[in-house]
Amino acid sequence: MIDLSTIDTSTIWKEVMPMTACSVRLQIFLQLQAVNKELCSKYEACLGASPSRVEILHYLLQHEEVTQSALQKEVNIDAAAVTRHLKQLEAAGTIVRFKKADDQRATWVKLEEEAKRHIEQSYQEKSQFVNETLAGFSEAELEQFLQMLSKVSENVSRVTKDQLGGENK
């Protein structure tokens, strides 16, 4: 039988505490990943478009016309994915891509008028989705949650920047 009085609990506490803190951090990280995956899936099912595509369409709705490269930078989606989205949106008649006479190098993008109306209508669905997703939280809890998520976002950006050895790309 072990004599518990001979065990140095401060040593155990120092060794167990980091593991527990690490375990909690890992659980939070895994939960964030799981929530993100489910959120994206449900969001896409509710709105009929991926979050990336909705972000592209929202940006285009706010700007009359924009170059494809500027769009890619603003929505922070890699160039190949933006091109893929735009090709599909163009084939569906949602957007038009074109060149301007004074600059044949840049590809410009703008929404078709019918698409603008459809996107504005989808804002109601998006609002309902957000409200249902965040149901049960008080305004104070939502503000605190936003602050925590902002800190996580800042940390992710900083870590990514450090790993890349410079600014985020």
Coordinates of C-alpha atoms in Angstrom, one line a residue:
M1 CA 0.0 0.0 0.0
I2 CA 1.3 3.5 -0.9
D3 CA 1.7 6.0 1.9
L4 CA 0.0 9.1 0.5
S5 CA 1.7 11.3 3.1
T6 CA 5.1 10.8 1.5
I7 CA 4.0 12.0 -2.0
D8 CA 4.9 15.6 -2.9
T9 CA 1.6 16.9 -4.2
S10 CA 3.2 20.1 -5.5
T11 CA 5.2 18.1 -8.0
I12 CA 2.2 16.1 -9.1
W13 CA 0.2 19.4 -9.4
K14 CA 2.9 20.9 -11.6
E15 CA 3.0 17.9 -13.9
V16 CA -0.8 17.3 -14.0
M17 CA -1.9 20.9 -14.5
P18 CA -0.1 21.5 -17.8
M19 CA -1.6 18.3 -19.1
T20 CA -5.1 19.3 -18.0
A21 CA -4.7 22.8 -19.5
C22 CA -3.3 21.3 -22.7
S23 CA -6.2 18.8 -22.7
V24 CA -8.8 21.6 -22.3
R25 CA -7.1 23.6 -25.1
L26 CA -7.1 20.6 -27.3
Q27 CA -10.8 19.9 -26.6
I28 CA -11.6 23.6 -27.4
F29 CA -9.6 23.4 -30.7
L30 CA -11.3 20.1 -31.7
Q31 CA -14.7 21.5 -30.8
L32 CA -14.0 24.7 -32.9
Q33 CA -13.1 22.5 -35.8
A34 CA -16.2 20.3 -35.4
V35 CA -18.5 23.3 -35.1
N36 CA -16.9 25.0 -38.1
K37 CA -17.4 21.8 -40.2
E38 CA -21.0 21.5 -39.1
L39 CA -21.7 25.2 -39.4
C40 CA -20.4 25.3 -43.0
S41 CA -22.4 22.2 -43.9
K42 CA -25.7 23.5 -42.4
Y43 CA -25.0 27.0 -43.8
E44 CA -24.5 25.6 -47.3
A45 CA -27.7 23.5 -47.0
C46 CA -29.8 26.4 -45.8
L47 CA -28.5 29.0 -48.3
G48 CA -27.7 26.7 -51.2
A49 CA -24.1 27.9 -51.5
S50 CA -20.8 27.5 -49.7
P51 CA -19.6 30.1 -47.2
S52 CA -16.9 31.0 -49.7
R53 CA -19.3 31.5 -52.5
V54 CA -21.6 33.6 -50.3
E55 CA -18.7 35.7 -49.3
I56 CA -17.8 36.3 -53.0
L57 CA -21.4 37.1 -53.9
H58 CA -21.7 39.5 -50.9
Y59 CA -18.6 41.3 -51.9
L60 CA -19.8 41.6 -55.5
L61 CA -23.1 42.9 -54.3
Q62 CA -21.4 45.7 -52.3
H63 CA -19.1 46.7 -55.3
E64 CA -20.5 47.4 -58.8
E65 CA -17.6 45.8 -60.5
V66 CA -14.2 44.6 -59.4
T67 CA -11.1 42.9 -60.8
Q68 CA -10.8 39.2 -60.2
S69 CA -7.5 39.7 -58.5
A70 CA -8.9 42.4 -56.1
L71 CA -11.8 40.1 -55.3
Q72 CA -9.4 37.3 -54.5
K73 CA -7.5 39.5 -52.1
E74 CA -10.6 40.9 -50.4
V75 CA -12.2 37.6 -49.7
N76 CA -8.9 35.9 -48.9
I77 CA -9.6 32.8 -50.9
D78 CA -6.8 31.3 -53.0
A79 CA -6.8 32.3 -56.7
A80 CA -7.6 28.9 -58.0
A81 CA -10.7 28.6 -55.8
V82 CA -11.9 32.1 -56.8
T83 CA -11.5 31.2 -60.5
R84 CA -13.4 27.9 -60.0
H85 CA -16.2 29.7 -58.2
L86 CA -16.4 32.5 -60.8
K87 CA -16.5 30.0 -63.7
Q88 CA -19.4 28.2 -62.1
L89 CA -21.2 31.4 -61.3
E90 CA -20.7 32.6 -64.8
A91 CA -22.0 29.4 -66.2
A92 CA -25.1 29.8 -64.0
G93 CA -25.7 33.3 -65.3
T94 CA -25.0 34.9 -61.9
I95 CA -22.0 37.0 -62.8
V96 CA -20.3 38.3 -65.9
R97 CA -16.6 38.4 -66.4
F98 CA -15.2 40.9 -68.9
K99 CA -12.1 42.9 -70.0
K100 CA -12.0 46.7 -70.3
A101 CA -10.8 48.3 -73.5
D102 CA -8.2 50.3 -71.6
D103 CA -6.8 47.3 -69.7
Q104 CA -6.9 43.9 -71.4
R105 CA -4.8 42.3 -68.8
A106 CA -7.3 42.5 -65.9
T107 CA -10.5 40.4 -65.7
W108 CA -13.4 42.3 -64.3
V109 CA -16.4 40.8 -62.5
K110 CA -19.9 42.0 -61.8
L111 CA -23.2 40.5 -60.8
E112 CA -26.1 40.2 -63.1
E113 CA -29.2 42.2 -62.1
E114 CA -31.3 39.1 -61.3
A115 CA -28.6 37.7 -59.1
K116 CA -28.5 41.0 -57.1
R117 CA -32.2 40.6 -56.3
H118 CA -31.8 36.9 -55.4
I119 CA -28.8 37.7 -53.1
E120 CA -30.7 40.5 -51.3
Q121 CA -33.6 38.0 -50.7
S122 CA -31.2 35.4 -49.3
Y123 CA -30.1 37.9 -46.6
Q124 CA -33.4 37.1 -44.8
E125 CA -32.6 33.4 -44.9
K126 CA -29.0 34.1 -43.7
S127 CA -30.3 36.3 -40.9
Q128 CA -32.7 33.5 -39.8
F129 CA -29.9 30.9 -39.9
V130 CA -27.7 33.2 -37.7
N131 CA -30.5 33.9 -35.2
E132 CA -31.3 30.2 -34.9
T133 CA -27.6 29.2 -34.5
L134 CA -27.1 31.7 -31.7
A135 CA -30.4 31.2 -30.0
G136 CA -30.3 30.9 -26.2
F137 CA -27.4 33.3 -25.6
S138 CA -27.9 36.6 -23.8
E139 CA -26.5 39.8 -25.4
A140 CA -23.8 39.8 -22.8
E141 CA -22.8 36.2 -23.6
L142 CA -22.8 37.0 -27.3
E143 CA -20.5 40.0 -26.7
Q144 CA -18.2 37.9 -24.5
F145 CA -18.2 35.1 -27.1
L146 CA -17.3 37.6 -29.9
Q147 CA -14.4 38.9 -27.8
M148 CA -13.1 35.4 -27.2
L149 CA -13.4 34.4 -30.9
S150 CA -11.6 37.7 -31.9
K151 CA -8.7 36.7 -29.6
V152 CA -8.6 33.2 -31.2
S153 CA -8.7 34.8 -34.7
E154 CA -5.8 37.2 -33.8
N155 CA -3.8 34.3 -32.4
V156 CA -4.4 32.2 -35.5
S157 CA -3.3 35.1 -37.7
R158 CA -0.2 35.7 -35.6
V159 CA 0.8 32.1 -35.6
T160 CA 0.3 31.8 -39.3
K161 CA 2.3 35.0 -39.9
D162 CA 5.1 33.7 -37.7
Q163 CA 5.2 30.3 -39.4
L164 CA 5.3 32.0 -42.9
G165 CA 8.1 34.3 -41.8
G166 CA 6.2 37.4 -42.7
E167 CA 2.9 38.8 -43.5
N168 CA -0.2 36.6 -44.1
K169 CA -0.8 35.7 -47.7

